[in-house]
Tab-separated table of C-alpha atoms in Angstrom:
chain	number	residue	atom	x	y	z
A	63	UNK	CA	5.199	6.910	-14.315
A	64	UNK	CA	6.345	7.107	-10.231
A	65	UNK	CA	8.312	4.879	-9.074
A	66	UNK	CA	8.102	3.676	-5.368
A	67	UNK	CA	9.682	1.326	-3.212
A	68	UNK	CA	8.805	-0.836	-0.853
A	69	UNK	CA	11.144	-1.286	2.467
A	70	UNK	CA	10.451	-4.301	4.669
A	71	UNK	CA	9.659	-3.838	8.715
A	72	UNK	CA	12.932	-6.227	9.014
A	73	UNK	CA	15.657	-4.211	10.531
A	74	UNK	CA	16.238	-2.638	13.799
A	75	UNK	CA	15.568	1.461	13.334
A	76	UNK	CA	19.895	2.294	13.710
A	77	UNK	CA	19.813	0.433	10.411
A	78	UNK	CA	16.368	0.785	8.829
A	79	UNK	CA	16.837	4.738	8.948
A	80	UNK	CA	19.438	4.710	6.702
A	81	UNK	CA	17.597	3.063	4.288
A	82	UNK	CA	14.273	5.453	4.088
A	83	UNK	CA	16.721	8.086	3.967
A	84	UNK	CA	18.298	6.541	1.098
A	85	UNK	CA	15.226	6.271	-0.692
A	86	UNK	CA	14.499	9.658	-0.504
A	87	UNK	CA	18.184	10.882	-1.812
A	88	UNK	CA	17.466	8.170	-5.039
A	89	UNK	CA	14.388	9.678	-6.143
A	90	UNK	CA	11.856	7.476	-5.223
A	91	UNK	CA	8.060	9.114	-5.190
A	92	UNK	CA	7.176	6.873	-1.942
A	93	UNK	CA	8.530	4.181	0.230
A	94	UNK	CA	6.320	2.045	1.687
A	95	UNK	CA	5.714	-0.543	4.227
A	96	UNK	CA	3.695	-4.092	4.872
A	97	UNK	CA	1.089	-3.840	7.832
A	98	UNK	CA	1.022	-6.953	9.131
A	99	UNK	CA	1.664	-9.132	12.318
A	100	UNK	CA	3.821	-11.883	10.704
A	101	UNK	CA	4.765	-11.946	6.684
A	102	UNK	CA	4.657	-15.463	5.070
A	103	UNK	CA	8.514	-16.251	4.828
A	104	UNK	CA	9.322	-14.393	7.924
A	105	UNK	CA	7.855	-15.196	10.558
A	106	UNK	CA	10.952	-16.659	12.559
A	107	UNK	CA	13.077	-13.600	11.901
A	108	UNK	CA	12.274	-9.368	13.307
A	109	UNK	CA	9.390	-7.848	11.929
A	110	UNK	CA	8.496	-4.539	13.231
A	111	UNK	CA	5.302	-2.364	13.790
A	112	UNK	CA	4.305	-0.473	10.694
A	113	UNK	CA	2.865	2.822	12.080
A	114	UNK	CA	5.578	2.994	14.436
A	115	UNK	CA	8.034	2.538	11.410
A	116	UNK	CA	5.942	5.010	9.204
A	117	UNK	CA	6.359	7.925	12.205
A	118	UNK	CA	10.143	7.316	12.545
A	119	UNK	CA	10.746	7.765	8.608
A	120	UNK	CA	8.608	10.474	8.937
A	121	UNK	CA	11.108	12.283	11.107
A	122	UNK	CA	14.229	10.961	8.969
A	123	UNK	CA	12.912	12.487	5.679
A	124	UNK	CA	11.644	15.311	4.253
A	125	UNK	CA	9.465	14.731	0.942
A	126	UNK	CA	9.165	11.248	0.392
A	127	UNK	CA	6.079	9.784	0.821
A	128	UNK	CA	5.635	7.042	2.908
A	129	UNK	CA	2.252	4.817	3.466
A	130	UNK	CA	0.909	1.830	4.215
A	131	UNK	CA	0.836	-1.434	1.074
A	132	UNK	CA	-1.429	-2.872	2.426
A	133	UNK	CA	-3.500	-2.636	5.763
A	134	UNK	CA	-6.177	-5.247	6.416
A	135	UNK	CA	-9.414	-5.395	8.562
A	136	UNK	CA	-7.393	-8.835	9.498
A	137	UNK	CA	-5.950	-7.292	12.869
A	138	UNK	CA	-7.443	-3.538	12.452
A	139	UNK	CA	-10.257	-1.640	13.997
A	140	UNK	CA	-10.964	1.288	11.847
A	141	UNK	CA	-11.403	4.004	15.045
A	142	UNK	CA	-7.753	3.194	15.667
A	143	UNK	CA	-6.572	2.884	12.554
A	144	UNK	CA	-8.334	6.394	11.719
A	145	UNK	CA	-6.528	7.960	14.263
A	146	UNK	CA	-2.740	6.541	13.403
A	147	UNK	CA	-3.566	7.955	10.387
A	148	UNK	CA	-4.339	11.240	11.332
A	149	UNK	CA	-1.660	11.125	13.580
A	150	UNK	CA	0.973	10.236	11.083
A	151	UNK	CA	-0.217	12.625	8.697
A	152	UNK	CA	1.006	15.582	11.212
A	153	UNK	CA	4.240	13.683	12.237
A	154	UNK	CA	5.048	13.454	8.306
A	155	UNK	CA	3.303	16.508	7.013
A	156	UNK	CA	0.982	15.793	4.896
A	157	UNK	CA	2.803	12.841	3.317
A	158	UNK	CA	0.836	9.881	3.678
A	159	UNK	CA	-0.741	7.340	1.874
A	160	UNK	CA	-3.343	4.480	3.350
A	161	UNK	CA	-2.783	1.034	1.135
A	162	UNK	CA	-5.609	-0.675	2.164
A	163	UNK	CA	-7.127	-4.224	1.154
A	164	UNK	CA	-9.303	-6.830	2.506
A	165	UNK	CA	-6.266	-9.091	3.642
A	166	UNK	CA	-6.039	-13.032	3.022
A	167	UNK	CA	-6.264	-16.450	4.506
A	168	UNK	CA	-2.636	-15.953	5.589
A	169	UNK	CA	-1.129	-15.677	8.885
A	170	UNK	CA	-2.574	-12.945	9.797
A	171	UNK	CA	-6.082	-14.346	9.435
A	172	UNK	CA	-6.221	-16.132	12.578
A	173	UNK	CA	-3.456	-14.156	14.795
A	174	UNK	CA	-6.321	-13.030	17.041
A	175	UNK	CA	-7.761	-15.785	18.077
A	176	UNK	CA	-10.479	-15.734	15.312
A	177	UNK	CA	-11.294	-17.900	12.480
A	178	UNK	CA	-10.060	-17.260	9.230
A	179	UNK	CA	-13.118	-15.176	7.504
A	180	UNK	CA	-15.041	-17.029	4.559
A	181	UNK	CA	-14.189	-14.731	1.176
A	182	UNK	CA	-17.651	-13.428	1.159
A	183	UNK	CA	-17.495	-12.392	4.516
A	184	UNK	CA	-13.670	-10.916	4.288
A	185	UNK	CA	-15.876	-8.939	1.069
A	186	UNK	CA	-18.250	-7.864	3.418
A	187	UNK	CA	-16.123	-6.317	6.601
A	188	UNK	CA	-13.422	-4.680	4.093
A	189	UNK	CA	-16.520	-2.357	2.260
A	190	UNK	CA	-17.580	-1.727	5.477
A	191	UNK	CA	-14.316	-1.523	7.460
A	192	UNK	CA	-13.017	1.411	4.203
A	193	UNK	CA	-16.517	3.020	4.617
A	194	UNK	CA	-15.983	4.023	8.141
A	195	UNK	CA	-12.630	4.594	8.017
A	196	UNK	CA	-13.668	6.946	5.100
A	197	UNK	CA	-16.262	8.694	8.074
A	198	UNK	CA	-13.558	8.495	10.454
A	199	UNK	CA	-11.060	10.697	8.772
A	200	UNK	CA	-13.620	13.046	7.567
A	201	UNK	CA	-15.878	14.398	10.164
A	202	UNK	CA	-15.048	15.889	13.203
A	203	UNK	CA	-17.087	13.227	15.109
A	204	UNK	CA	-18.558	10.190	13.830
A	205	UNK	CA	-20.892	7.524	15.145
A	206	UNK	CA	-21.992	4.080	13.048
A	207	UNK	CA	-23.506	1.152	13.607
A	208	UNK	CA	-22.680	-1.565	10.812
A	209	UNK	CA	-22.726	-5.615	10.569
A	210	UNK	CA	-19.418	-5.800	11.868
A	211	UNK	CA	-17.931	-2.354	12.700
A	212	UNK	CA	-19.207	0.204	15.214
A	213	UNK	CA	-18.248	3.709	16.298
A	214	UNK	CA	-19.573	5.825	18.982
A	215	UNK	CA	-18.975	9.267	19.195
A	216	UNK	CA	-15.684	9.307	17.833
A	217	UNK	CA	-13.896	12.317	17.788
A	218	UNK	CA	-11.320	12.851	14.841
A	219	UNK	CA	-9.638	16.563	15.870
A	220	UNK	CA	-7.774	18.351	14.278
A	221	UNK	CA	-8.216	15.882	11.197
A	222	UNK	CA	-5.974	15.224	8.921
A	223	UNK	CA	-3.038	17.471	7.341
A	224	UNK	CA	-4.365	16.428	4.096
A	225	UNK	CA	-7.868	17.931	3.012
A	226	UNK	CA	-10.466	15.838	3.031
A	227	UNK	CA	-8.136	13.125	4.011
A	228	UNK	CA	-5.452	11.196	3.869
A	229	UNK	CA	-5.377	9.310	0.173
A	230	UNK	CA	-6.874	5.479	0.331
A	231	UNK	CA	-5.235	3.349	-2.793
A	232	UNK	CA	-7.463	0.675	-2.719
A	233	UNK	CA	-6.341	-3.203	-3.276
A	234	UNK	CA	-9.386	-4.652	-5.642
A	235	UNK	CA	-9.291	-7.475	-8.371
A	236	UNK	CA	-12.583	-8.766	-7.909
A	237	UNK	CA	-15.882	-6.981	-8.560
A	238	UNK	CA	-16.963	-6.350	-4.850
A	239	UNK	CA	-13.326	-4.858	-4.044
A	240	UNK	CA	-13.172	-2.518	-7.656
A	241	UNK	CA	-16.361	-0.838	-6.584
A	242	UNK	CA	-14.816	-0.046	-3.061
A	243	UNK	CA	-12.212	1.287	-5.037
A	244	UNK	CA	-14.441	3.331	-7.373
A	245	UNK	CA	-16.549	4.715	-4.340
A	246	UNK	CA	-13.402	5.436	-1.576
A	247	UNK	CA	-10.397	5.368	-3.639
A	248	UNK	CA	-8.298	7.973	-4.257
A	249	UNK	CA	-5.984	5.189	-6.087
A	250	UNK	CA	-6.155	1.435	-7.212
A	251	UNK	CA	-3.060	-1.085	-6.482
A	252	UNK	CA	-2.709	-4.800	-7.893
A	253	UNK	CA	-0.599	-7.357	-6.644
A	254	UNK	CA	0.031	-10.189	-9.349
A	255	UNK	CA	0.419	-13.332	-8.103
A	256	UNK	CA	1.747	-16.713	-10.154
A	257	UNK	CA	4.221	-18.555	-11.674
A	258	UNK	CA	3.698	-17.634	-15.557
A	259	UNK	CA	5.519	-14.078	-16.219
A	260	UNK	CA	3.608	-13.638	-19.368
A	261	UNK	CA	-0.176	-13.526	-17.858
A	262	UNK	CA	0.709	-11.021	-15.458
A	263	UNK	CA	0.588	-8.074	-18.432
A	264	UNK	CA	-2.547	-9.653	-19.771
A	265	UNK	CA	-4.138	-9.654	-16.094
A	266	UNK	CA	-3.377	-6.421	-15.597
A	267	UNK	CA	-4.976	-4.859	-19.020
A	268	UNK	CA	-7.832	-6.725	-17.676
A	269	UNK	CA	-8.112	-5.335	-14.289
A	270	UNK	CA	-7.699	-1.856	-15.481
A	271	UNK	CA	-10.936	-2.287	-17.645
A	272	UNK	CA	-12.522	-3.486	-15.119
A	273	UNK	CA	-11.705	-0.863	-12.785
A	274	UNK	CA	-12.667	2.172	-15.802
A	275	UNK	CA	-16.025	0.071	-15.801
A	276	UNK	CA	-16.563	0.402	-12.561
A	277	UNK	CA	-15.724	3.836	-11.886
A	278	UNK	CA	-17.802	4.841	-14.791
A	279	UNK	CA	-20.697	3.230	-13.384
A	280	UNK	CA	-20.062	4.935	-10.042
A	281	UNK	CA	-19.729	8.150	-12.030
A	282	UNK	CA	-16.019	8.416	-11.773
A	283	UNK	CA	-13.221	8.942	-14.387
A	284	UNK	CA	-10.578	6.049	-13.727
A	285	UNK	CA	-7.964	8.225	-15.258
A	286	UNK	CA	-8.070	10.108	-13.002
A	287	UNK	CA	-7.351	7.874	-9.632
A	288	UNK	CA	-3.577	6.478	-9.318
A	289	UNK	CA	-3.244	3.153	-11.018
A	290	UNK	CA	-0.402	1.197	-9.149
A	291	UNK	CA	1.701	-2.105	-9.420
A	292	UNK	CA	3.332	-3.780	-6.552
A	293	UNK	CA	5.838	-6.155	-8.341
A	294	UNK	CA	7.663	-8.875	-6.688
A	295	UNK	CA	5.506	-11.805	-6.462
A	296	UNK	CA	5.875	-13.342	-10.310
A	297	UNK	CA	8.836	-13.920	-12.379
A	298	UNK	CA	8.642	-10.562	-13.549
A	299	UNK	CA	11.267	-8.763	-12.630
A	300	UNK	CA	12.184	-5.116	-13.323
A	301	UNK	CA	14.837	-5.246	-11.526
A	302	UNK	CA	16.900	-7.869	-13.440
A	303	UNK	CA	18.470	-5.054	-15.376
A	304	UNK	CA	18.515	-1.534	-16.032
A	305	UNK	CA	16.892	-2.600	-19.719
A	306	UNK	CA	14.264	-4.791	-18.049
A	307	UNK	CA	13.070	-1.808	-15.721
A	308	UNK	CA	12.957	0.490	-18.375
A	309	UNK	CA	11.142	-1.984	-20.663
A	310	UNK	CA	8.644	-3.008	-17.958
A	311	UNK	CA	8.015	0.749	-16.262
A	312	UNK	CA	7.251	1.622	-20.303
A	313	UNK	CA	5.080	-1.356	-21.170
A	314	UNK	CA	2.473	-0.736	-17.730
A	315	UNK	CA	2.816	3.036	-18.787
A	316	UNK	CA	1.047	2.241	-22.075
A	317	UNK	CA	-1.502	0.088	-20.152
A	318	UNK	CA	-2.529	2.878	-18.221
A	319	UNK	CA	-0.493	2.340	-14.399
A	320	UNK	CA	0.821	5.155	-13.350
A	321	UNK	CA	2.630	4.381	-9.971
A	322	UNK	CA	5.054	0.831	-10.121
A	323	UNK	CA	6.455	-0.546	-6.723
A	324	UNK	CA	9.970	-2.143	-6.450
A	325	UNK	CA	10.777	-4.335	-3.307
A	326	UNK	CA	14.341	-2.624	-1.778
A	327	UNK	CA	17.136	-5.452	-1.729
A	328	UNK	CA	17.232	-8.267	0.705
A	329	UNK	CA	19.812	-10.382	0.138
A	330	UNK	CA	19.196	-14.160	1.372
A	331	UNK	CA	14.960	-13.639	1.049
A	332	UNK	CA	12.597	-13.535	-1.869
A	333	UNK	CA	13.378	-10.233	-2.449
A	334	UNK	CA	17.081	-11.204	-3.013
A	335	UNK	CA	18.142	-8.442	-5.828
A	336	UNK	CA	21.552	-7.407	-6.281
A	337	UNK	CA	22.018	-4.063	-4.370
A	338	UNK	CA	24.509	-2.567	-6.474
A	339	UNK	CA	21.848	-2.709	-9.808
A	340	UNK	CA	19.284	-1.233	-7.741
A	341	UNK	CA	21.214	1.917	-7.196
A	342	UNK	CA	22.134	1.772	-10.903
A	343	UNK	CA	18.144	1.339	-11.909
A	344	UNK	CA	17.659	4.407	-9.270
A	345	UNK	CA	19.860	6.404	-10.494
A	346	UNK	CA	19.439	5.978	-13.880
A	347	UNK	CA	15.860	5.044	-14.320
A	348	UNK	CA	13.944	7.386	-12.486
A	349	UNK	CA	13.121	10.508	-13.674
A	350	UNK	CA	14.110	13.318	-11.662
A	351	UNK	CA	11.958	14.966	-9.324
């Protein structure tokens, strides 16, 4: 199994730089960042760009990967978004990794001036909105016309470091979203949500036979796409202890993920895990590259 991290937009870059840096020197396959414009929780304290944040890490390490977890069609334009990709792909070398989901009802929903989309309609623009970006990234020039994305002549040179593209891992728990996975995803990412530690296994084993389904209806081997966790959001925690991480990282490696996601310390927030352990878990957990 690879373990990742994920680093919040939080801290001015004289401080955050250290920290990507660091993640690198403990092992970590990727570190990753949120895309949004405010994060429930903190939206009275700094929260910075995440493509900006992406291209400076790029330059402060070497061979960790780095991406986006997740971007939404809530505040993005594909055409743009293509071409940060692209862009960061050459800043990083090849290192990249789109996270990409439909978004929610939070507080990004509405940070435009727009109504908060119906969940049909959110359905609707995010196959869409990962179909063009697919184009996008993969043609020289590209012009679309959908329901509610449009591109004209867009021009996508050189293209991306990575051949055909930059990797999409694909948010999806419902059956609309797994077969955007299935069609456009290079990898699959769920994001557990509740109050009851004990469903969140049992959800899981679910949503990976729904995804082999899926992909084997699309014509696709599910094995073969990146399965991934992003923890953090249930009483699960793998990073209680050095024996809970290694009991939880084994237990989703018998289920069938392949990539698990550990929020980096930040003491005083919900991600309030004692520093010290995490560099023990690190150190000792993760298999060496």
């Amino acid at each position: 199994m690879k373990i990742s991290c994920l680093i919040l937009p939080i801290h001015p870059w004289r401080e955050a730089a250290e920290v990507w840096r660091r993640a690198e020197q403990l092992g970590f396959h990727a570190a990753y960042t949120y895309d949004h414009l405010a994060f429930e929780g903190f939206a009275d304290g700094p929260w910075y760009g995440a493509v900006p944040t992406l291209a400076a890490a790029a330059t402060a390490t070497e061979k960790l990967r780095l991406g986006t977890m997740i971007t939404s069609p809530n505040f993005r334009h594909p055409a743009l978004l293509a071409k940060d990709l692209m862009t960061l792909d050459e800043i990083s070398g090849g290192r990249i990794t789109a996270g990409i989901g439909a978004g929610s009802s939070g507080l990004d929903a509405s940070a435009l001036g727009h109504t908060p989309w119906p969940a049909s309609e959110r359905s609707s623009r995010f196959a869409e909105f990962v179909t063009l970006l697919d184009l996008l990234l993969t043609q020289p020039s590209t012009t679309f016309r959908g329901e509610y994305y449009s591109a004209d002549d867009i021009r996508m040179i050189p293209g991306c470091r990575q051949q055909p593209r930059v990797p999409f891992t694909i948010a999806a728990s419902g059956p609309r979203g797994m077969r955007v996975a299935a069609e456009h995803g290079d990898g699959w990412v769920t994001c557990p949500f509740g109050d009851d530690a004990k469903a969140v296994a049992p959800l899981i084993d679910s949503q990976l036979r729904a995804l082999a389904k899926t992909c084997a209806e699309s014509g696709r081997d599910a094995s073969a796409m990146e399965r991934t966790y992003l923890s953090g959001f249930t009483p699960e925690n793998p990073l209680a202890s050095v024996a809970a991480f290694t009991e939880i990282a084994g237990h989703y490696t018998e289920l069938g993920i392949t990539e698990l996601i550990v929020h980096w310390p930040e003491p005083g927030t919900a991600f309030d895990n004692d520093p010290a352990l995490f560099e023990r878990i690190a150190t000792e957990a993760i298999p060496v590259r």
